[in-house]
Coordinates of N, CA and C in Angstrom, one line a residue:
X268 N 100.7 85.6 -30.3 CA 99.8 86.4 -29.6 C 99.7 87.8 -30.3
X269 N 98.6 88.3 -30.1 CA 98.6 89.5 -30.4 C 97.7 90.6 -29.6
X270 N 98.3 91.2 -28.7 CA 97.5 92.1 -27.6 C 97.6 92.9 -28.1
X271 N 97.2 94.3 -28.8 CA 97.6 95.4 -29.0 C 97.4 96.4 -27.5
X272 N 96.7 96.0 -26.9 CA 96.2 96.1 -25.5 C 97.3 95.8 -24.8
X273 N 98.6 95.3 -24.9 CA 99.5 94.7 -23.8 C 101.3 95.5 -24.4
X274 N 101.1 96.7 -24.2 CA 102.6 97.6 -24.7 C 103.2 97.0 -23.4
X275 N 104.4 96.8 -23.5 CA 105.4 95.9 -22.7 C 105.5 94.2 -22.9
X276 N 105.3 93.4 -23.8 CA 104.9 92.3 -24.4 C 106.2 92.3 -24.9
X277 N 107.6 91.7 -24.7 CA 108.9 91.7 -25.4 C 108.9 90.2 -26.5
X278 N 109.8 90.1 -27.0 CA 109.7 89.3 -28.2 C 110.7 88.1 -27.2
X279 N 110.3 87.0 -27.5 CA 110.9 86.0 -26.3 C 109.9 85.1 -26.1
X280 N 109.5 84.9 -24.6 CA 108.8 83.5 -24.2 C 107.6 84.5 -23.4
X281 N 106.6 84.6 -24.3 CA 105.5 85.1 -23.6 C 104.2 84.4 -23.2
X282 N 104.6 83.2 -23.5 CA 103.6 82.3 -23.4 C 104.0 80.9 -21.7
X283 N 103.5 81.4 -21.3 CA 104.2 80.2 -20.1 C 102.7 79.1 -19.7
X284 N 102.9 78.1 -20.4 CA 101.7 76.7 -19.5 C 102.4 75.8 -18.5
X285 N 101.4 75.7 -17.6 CA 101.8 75.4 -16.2 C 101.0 73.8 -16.1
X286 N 101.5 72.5 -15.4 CA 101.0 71.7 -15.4 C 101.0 70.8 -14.1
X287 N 99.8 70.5 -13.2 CA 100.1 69.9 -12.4 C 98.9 68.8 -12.0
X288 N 99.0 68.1 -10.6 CA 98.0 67.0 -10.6 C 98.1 67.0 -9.0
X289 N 98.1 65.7 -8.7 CA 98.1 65.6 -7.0 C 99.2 66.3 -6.5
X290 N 98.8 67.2 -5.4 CA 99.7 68.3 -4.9 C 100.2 69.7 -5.5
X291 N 99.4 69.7 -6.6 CA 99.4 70.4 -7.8 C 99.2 72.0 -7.5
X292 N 97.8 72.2 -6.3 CA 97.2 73.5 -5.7 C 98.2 74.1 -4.6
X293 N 98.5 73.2 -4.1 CA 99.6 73.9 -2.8 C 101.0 74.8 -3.9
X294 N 101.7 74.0 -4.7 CA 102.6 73.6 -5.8 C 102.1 75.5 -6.3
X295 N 101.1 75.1 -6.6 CA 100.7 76.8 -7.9 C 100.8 78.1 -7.1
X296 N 100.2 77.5 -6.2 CA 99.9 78.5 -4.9 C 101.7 79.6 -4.7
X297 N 102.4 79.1 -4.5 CA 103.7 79.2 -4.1 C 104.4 79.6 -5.2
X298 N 104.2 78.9 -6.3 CA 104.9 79.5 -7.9 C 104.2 81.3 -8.0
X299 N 102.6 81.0 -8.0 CA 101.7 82.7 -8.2 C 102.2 83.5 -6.8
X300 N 102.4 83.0 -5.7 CA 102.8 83.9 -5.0 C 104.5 84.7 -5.4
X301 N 105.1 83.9 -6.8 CA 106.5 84.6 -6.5 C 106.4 85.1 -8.0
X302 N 105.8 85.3 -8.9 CA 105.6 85.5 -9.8 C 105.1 87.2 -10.1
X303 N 106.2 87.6 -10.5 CA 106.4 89.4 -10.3 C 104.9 90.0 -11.2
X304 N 104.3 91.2 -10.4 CA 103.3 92.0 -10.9 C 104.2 92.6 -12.5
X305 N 102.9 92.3 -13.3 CA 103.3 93.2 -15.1 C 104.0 92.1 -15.5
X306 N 103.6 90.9 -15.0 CA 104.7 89.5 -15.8 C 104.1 89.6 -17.7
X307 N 105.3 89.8 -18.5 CA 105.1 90.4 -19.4 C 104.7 88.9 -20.5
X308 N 104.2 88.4 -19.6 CA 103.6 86.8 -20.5 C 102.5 86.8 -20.0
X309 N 101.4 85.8 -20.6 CA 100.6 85.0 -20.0 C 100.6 83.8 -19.4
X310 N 100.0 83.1 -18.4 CA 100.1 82.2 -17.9 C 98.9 81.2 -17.9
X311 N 99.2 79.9 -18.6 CA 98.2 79.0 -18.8 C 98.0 77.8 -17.4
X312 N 97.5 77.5 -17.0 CA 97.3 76.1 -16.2 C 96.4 75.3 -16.3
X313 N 96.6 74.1 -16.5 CA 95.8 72.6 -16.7 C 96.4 71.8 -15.0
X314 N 95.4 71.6 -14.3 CA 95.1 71.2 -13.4 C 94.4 69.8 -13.5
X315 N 94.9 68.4 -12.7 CA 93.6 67.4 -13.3 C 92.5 67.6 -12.2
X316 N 91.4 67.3 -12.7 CA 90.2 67.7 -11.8 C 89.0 66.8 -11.9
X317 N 88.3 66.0 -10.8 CA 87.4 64.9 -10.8 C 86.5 66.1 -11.9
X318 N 85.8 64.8 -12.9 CA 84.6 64.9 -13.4 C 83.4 65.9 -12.6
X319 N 82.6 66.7 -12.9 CA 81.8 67.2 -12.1 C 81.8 68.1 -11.1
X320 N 83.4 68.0 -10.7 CA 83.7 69.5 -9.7 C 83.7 70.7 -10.1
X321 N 83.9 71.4 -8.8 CA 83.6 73.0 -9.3 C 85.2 73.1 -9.1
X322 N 85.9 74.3 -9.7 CA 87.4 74.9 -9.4 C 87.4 76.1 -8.7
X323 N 87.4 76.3 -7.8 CA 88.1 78.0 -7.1 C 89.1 78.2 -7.2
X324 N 89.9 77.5 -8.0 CA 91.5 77.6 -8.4 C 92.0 78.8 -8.7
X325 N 91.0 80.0 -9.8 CA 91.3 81.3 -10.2 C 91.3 82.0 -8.9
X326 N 90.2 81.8 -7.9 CA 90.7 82.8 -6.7 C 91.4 82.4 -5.5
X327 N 91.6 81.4 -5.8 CA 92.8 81.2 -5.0 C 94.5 81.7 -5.6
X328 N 94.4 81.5 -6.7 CA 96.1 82.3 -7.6 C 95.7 83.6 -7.3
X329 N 94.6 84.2 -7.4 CA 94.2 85.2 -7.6 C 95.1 85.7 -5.9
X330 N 94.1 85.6 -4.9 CA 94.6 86.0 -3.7 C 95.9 85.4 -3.2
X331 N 96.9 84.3 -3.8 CA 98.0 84.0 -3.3 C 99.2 84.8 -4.5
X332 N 99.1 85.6 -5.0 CA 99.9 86.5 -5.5 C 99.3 87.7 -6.5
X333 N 100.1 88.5 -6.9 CA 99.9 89.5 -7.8 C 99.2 89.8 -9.1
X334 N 98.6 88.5 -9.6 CA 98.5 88.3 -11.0 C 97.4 88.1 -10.8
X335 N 95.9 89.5 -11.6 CA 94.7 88.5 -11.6 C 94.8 86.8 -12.6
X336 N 93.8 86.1 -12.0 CA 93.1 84.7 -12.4 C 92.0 84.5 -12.6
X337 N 91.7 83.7 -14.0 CA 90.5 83.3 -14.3 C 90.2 81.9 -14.6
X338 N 89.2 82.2 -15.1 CA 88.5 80.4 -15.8 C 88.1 81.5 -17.4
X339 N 89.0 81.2 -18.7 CA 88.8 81.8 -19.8 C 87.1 81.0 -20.3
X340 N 86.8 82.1 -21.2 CA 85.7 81.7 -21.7 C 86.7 81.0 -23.4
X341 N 86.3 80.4 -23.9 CA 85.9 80.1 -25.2 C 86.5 81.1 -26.2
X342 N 87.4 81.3 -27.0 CA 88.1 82.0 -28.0 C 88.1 83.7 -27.1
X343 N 88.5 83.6 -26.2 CA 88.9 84.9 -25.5 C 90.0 84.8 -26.2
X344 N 90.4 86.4 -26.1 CA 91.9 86.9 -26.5 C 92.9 86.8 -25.0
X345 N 93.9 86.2 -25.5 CA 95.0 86.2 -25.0 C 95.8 87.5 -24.2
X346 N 95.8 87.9 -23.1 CA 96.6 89.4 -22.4 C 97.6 89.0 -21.1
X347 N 98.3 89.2 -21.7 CA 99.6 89.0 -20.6 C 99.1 89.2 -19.5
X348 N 100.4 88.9 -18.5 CA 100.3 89.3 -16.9 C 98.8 88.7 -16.3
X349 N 98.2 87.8 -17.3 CA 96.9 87.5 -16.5 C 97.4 86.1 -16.3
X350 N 96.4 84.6 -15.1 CA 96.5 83.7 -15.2 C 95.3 82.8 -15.7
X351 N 95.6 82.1 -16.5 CA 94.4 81.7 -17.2 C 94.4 80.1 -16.7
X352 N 93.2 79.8 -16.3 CA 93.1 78.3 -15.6 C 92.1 77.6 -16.7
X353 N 92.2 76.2 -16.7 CA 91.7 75.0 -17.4 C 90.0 75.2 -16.6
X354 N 89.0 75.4 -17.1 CA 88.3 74.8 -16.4 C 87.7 73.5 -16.7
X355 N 87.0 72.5 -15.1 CA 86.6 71.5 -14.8 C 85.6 70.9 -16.3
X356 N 86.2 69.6 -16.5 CA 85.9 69.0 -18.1 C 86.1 69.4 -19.4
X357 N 86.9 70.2 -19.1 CA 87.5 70.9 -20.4 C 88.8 71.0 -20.9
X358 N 89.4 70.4 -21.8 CA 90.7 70.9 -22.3 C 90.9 72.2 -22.8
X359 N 91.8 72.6 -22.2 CA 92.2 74.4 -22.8 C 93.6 74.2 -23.7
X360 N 93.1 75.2 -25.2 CA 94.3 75.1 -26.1 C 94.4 76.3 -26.6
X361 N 95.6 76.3 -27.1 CA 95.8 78.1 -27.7 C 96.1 78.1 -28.9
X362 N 95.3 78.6 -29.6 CA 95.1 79.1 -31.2 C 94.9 80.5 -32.0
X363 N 96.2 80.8 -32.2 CA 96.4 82.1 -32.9 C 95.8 83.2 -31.9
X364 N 96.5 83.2 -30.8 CA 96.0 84.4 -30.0 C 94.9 84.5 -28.7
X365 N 94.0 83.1 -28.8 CA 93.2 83.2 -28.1 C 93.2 81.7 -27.6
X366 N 91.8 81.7 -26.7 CA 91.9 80.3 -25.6 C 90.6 79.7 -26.4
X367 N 91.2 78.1 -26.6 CA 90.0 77.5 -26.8 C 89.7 76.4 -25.7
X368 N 88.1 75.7 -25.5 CA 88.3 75.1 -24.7 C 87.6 73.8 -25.6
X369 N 87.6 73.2 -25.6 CA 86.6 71.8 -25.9 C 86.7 70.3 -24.9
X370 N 85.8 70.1 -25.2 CA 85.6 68.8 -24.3 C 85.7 67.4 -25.3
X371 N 87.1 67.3 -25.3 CA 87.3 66.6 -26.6 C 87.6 65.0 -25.7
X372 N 88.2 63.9 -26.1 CA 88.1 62.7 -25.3 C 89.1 63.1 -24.3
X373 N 89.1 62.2 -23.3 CA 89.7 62.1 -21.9 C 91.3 61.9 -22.8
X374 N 92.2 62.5 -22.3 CA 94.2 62.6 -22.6 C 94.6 62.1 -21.3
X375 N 95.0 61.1 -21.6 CA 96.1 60.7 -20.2 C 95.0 60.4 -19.0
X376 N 93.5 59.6 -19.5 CA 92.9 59.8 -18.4 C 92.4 60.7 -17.9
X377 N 92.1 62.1 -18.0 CA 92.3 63.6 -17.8 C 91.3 64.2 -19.0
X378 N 90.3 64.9 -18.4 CA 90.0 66.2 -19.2 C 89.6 67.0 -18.0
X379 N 90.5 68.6 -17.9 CA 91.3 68.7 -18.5 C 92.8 67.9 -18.6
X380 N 93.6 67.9 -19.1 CA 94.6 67.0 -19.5 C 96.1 68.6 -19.7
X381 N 97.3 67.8 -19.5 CA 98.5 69.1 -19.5 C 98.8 68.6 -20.9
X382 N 99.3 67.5 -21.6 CA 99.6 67.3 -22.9 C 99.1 68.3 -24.1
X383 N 97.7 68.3 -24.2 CA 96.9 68.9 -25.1 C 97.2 70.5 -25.0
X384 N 97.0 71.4 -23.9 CA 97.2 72.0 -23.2 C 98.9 72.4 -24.0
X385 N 99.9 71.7 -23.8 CA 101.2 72.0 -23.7 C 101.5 72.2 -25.3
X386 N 100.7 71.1 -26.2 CA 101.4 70.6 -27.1 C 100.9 71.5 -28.4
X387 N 99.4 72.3 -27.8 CA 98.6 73.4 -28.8 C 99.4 74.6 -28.5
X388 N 100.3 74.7 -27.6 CA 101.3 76.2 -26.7 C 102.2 75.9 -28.1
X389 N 102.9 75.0 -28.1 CA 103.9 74.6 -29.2 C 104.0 74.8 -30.3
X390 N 102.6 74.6 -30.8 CA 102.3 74.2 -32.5 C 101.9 76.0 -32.3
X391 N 101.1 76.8 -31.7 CA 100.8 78.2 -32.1 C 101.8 79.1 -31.5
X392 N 102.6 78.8 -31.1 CA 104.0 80.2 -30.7 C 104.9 79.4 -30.4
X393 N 105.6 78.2 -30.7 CA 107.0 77.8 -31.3 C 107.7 78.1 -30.0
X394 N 108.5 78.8 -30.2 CA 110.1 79.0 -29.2 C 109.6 79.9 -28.2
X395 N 108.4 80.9 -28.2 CA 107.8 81.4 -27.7 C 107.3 81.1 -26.1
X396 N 107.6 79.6 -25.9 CA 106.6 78.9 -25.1 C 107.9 78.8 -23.9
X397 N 107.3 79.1 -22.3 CA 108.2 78.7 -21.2 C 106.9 77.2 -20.6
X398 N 107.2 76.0 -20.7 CA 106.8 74.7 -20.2 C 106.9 74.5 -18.6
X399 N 106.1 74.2 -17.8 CA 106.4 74.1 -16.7 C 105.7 73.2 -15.8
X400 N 106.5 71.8 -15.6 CA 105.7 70.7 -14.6 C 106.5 71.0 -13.6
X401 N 105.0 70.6 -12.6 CA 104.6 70.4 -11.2 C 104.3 69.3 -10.6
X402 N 104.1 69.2 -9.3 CA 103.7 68.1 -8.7 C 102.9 67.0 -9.4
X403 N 102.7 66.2 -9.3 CA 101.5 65.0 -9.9 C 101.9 63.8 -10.2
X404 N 101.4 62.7 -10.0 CA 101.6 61.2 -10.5 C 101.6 60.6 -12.7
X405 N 102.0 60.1 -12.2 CA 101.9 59.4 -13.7 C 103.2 60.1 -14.3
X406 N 102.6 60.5 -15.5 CA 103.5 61.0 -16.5 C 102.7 62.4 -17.4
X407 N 101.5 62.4 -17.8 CA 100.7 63.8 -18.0 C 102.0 64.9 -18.3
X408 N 101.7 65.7 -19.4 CA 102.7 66.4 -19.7 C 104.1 66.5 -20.2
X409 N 104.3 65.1 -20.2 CA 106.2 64.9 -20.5 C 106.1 65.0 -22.1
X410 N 105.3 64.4 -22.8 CA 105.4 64.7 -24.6 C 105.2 66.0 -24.8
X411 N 104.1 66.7 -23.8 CA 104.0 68.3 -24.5 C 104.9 69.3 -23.9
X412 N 106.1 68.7 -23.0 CA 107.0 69.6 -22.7 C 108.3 69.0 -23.8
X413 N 108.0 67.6 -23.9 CA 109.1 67.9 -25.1 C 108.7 68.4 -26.6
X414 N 107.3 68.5 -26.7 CA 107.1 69.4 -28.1 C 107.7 70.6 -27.4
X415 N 107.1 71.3 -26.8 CA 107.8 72.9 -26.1 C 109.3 72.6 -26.2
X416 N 110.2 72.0 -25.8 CA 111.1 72.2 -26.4 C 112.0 72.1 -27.4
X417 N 111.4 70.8 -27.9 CA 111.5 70.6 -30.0 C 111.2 71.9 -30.4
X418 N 110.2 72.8 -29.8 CA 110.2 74.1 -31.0 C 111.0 75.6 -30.4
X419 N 111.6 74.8 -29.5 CA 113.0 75.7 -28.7 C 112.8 76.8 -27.8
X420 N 111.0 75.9 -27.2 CA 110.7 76.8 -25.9 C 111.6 76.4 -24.7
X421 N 111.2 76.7 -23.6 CA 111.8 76.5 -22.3 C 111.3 75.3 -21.3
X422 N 111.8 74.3 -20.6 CA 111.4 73.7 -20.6 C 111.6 73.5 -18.3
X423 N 110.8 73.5 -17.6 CA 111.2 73.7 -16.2 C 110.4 72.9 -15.3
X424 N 110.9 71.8 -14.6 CA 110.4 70.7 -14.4 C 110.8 70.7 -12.7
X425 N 109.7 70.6 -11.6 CA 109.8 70.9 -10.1 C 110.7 70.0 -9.7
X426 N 111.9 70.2 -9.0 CA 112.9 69.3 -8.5 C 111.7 68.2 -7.9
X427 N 111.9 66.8 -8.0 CA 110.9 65.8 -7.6 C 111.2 66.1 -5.9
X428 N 112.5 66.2 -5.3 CA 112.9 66.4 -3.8 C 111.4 67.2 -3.3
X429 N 111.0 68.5 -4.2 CA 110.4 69.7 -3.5 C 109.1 69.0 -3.8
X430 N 108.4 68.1 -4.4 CA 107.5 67.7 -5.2 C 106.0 67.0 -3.9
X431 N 104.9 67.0 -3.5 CA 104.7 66.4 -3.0 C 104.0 64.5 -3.6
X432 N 103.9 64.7 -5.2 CA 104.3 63.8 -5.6 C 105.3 63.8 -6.8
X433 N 106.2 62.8 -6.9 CA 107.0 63.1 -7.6 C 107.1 62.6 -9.4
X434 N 105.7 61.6 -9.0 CA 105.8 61.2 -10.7 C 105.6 62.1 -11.8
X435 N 105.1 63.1 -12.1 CA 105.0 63.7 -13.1 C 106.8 64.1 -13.3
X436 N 107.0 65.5 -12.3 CA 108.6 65.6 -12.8 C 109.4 64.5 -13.0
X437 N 109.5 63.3 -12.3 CA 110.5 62.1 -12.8 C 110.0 61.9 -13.9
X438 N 108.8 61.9 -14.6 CA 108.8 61.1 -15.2 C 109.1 62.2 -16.9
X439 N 108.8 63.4 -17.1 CA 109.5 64.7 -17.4 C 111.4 64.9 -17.7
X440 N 111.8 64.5 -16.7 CA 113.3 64.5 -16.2 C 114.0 63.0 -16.6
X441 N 113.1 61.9 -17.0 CA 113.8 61.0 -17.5 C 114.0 60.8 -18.7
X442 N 113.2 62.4 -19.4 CA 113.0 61.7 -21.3 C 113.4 63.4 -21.7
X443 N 113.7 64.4 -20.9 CA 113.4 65.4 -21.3 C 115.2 66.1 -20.3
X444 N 115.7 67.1 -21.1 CA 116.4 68.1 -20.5 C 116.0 69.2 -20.4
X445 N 115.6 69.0 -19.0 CA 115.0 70.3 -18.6 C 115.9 71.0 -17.2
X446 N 115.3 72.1 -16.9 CA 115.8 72.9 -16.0 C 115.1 72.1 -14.8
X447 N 115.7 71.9 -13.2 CA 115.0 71.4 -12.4 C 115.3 72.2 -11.6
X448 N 114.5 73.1 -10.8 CA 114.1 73.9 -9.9 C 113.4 73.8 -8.5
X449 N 114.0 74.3 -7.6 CA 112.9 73.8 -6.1 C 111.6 74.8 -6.3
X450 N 110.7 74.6 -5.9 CA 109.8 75.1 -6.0 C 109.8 76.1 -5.7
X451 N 110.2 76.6 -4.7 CA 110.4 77.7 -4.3 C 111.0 78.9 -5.0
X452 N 111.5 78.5 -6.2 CA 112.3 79.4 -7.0 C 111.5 79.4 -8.6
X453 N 110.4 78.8 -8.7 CA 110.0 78.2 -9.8 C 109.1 79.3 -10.2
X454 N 108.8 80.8 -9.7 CA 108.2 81.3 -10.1 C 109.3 82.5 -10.4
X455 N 110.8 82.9 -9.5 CA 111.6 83.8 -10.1 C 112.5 83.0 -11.7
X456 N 112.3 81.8 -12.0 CA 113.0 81.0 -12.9 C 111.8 81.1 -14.2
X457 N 110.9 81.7 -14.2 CA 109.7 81.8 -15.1 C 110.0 83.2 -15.4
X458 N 110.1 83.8 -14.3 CA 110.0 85.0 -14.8 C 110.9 85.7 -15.7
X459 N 112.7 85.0 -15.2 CA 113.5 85.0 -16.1 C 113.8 84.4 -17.1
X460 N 113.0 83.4 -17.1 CA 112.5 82.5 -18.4 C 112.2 83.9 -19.9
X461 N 111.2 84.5 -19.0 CA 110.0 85.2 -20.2 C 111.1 86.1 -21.0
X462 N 112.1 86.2 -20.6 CA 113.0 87.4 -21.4 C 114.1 87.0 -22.0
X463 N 114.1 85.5 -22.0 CA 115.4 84.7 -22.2 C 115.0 84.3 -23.5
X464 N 116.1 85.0 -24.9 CA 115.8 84.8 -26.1 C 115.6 83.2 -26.7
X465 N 114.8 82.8 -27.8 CA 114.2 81.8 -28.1 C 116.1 81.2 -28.4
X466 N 115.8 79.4 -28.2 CA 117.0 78.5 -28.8 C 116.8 78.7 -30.3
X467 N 118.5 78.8 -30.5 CA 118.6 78.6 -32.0 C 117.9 77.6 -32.6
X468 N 117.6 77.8 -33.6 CA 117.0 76.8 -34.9 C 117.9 75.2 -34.9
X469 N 118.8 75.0 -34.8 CA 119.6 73.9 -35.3 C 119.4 73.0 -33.9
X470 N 119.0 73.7 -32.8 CA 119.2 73.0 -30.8 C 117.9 72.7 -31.4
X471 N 116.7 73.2 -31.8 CA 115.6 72.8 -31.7 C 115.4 71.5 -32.8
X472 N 115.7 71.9 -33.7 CA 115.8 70.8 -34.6 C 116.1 69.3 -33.8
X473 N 117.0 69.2 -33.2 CA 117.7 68.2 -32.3 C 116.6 67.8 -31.3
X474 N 116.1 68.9 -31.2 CA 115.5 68.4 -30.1 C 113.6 67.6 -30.2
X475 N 113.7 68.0 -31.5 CA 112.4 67.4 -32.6 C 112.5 66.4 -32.4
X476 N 113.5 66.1 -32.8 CA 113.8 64.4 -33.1 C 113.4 63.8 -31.8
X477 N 113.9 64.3 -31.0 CA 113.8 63.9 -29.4 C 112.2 63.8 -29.2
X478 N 111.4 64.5 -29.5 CA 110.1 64.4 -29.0 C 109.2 63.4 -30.1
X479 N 110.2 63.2 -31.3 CA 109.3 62.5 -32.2 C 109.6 61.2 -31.4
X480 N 110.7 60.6 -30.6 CA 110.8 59.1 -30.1 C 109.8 59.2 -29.0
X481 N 109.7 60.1 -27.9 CA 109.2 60.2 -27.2 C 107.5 60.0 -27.6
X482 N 107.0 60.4 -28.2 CA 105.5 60.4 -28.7 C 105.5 58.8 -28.3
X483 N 106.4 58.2 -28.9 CA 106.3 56.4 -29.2 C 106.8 55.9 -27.8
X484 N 107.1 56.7 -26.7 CA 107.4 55.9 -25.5 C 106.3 56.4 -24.8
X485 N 105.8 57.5 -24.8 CA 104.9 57.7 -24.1 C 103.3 58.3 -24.8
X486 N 103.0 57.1 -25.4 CA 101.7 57.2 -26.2 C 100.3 57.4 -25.2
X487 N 99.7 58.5 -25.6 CA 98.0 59.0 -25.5 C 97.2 57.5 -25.4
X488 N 96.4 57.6 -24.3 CA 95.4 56.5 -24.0 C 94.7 56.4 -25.9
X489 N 94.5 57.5 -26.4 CA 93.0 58.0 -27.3 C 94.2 57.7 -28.6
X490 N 95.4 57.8 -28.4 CA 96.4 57.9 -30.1 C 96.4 59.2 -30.3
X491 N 95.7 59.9 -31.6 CA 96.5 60.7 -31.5 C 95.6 62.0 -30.9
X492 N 96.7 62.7 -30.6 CA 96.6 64.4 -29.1 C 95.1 64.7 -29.1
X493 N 94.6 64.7 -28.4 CA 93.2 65.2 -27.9 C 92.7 66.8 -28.3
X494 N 93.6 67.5 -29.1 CA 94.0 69.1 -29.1 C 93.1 69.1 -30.7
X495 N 93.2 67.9 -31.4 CA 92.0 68.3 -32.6 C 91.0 67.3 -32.8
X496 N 90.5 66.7 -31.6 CA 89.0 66.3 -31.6 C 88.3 66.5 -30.5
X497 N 86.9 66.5 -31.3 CA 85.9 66.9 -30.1 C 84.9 65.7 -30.1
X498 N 84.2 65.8 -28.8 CA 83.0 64.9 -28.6 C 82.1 66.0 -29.1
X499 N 80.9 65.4 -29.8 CA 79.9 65.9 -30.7 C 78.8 66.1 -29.4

């Protein structure tokens, strides 16, 4: 990222994507409500959302805590302490600084989709990245939180107990070491995330390996990641 516009931006985990599905809105609601004002990161969220709907999702984060929220436009620049939401039919990815969106094939069933979303956080700021599933069914998200932590981001996965559905984190927590958090704490555990220096080179390495098996256990409906193709 590059804010020149954002003095207080520490070198660490400034990037945090958030991922959720059924139960997903109550779930965000409760994380943005604990989520400290001047959070010195940005905050991404991929929500799945029927075809065709509208999202009030940005004012709803917006009025359940401190942090304005939006729906990004198309290669906007990147500025901390904001919340940036997926909007409805669109994958959101992050490239050199800014937000892309495209309406590339359905991921996981899903556009928008948390993989694509997770796994573009990875490949453009590395160790940089704090990962974070939420409530939801299936599995959505578990390969792009193990890229996030193959490149020695952070990886924080909603205790299933607190969950109102539990498949996404189980299914997260059965292929992935991650931090499990009750929800209720999942927004001070982010925040201490953002300032917690990147893993050494040699844990990430290890942990590469780990996401390259995983790709092959948990394969994309489409093959390969939805993050570099588009429908014409």
């Amino acid at each position: 990222m590059h804010p020149p516009e954002t003095a207080g931006v520490q070198p660490g985990h400034d990037v945090v994507v958030i991922g959720a599905s059924a139960g997903g809105v109550e779930a965000l609601r409760e994380v943005a409500r604990n989520l400290p004002e001047g959070l010195p990161a940005a905050v991404f969220v991929a929500v799945h959302l029927p075809p065709g709907s509208r999202s009030h999702l940005p004012e709803i984060l917006a009025r359940s805590g401190p942090l304005p929220a939006e729906h990004p436009k198309d290669r906007d620049r990147v500025r901390p302490g904001r919340i940036y939401v997926a909007p409805p039919d669109h994958h959101m990815l992050l490239e050199d600084g800014t937000v892309r969106l495209a309406r590339g094939p359905h991921h996981n069933h899903h556009r928008p989709a948390i993989d694509p979303l997770f796994e573009s956080a990875a490949k453009a700021h590395d160790s940089r990245v704090v990962g974070v599933i939420l409530s939801g069914t299936l599995d959505d998200g578990s390969a792009g939180l193990a890229r996030i932590k193959a490149r020695g981001g952070v990886a924080i996965v909603q205790d299933p107990a607190t969950a109102a559905h539990s498949g996404m984190p189980e299914s997260a927590l059965a292929h992935i070491d991650a931090e499990v958090v009750p929800l209720s704490k999942i927004g001070a555990a982010i925040a201490a995330a953002v300032t917690r220096p990147p893993t050494p080179a040699s844990s990430a390495l290890d942990s590469e390996k780990h996401a390259a098996m995983l790709r092959h256990v948990l394969p994309s409906e489409n093959g390969p990641s939805a993050t570099t193709r588009e429908e014409s």
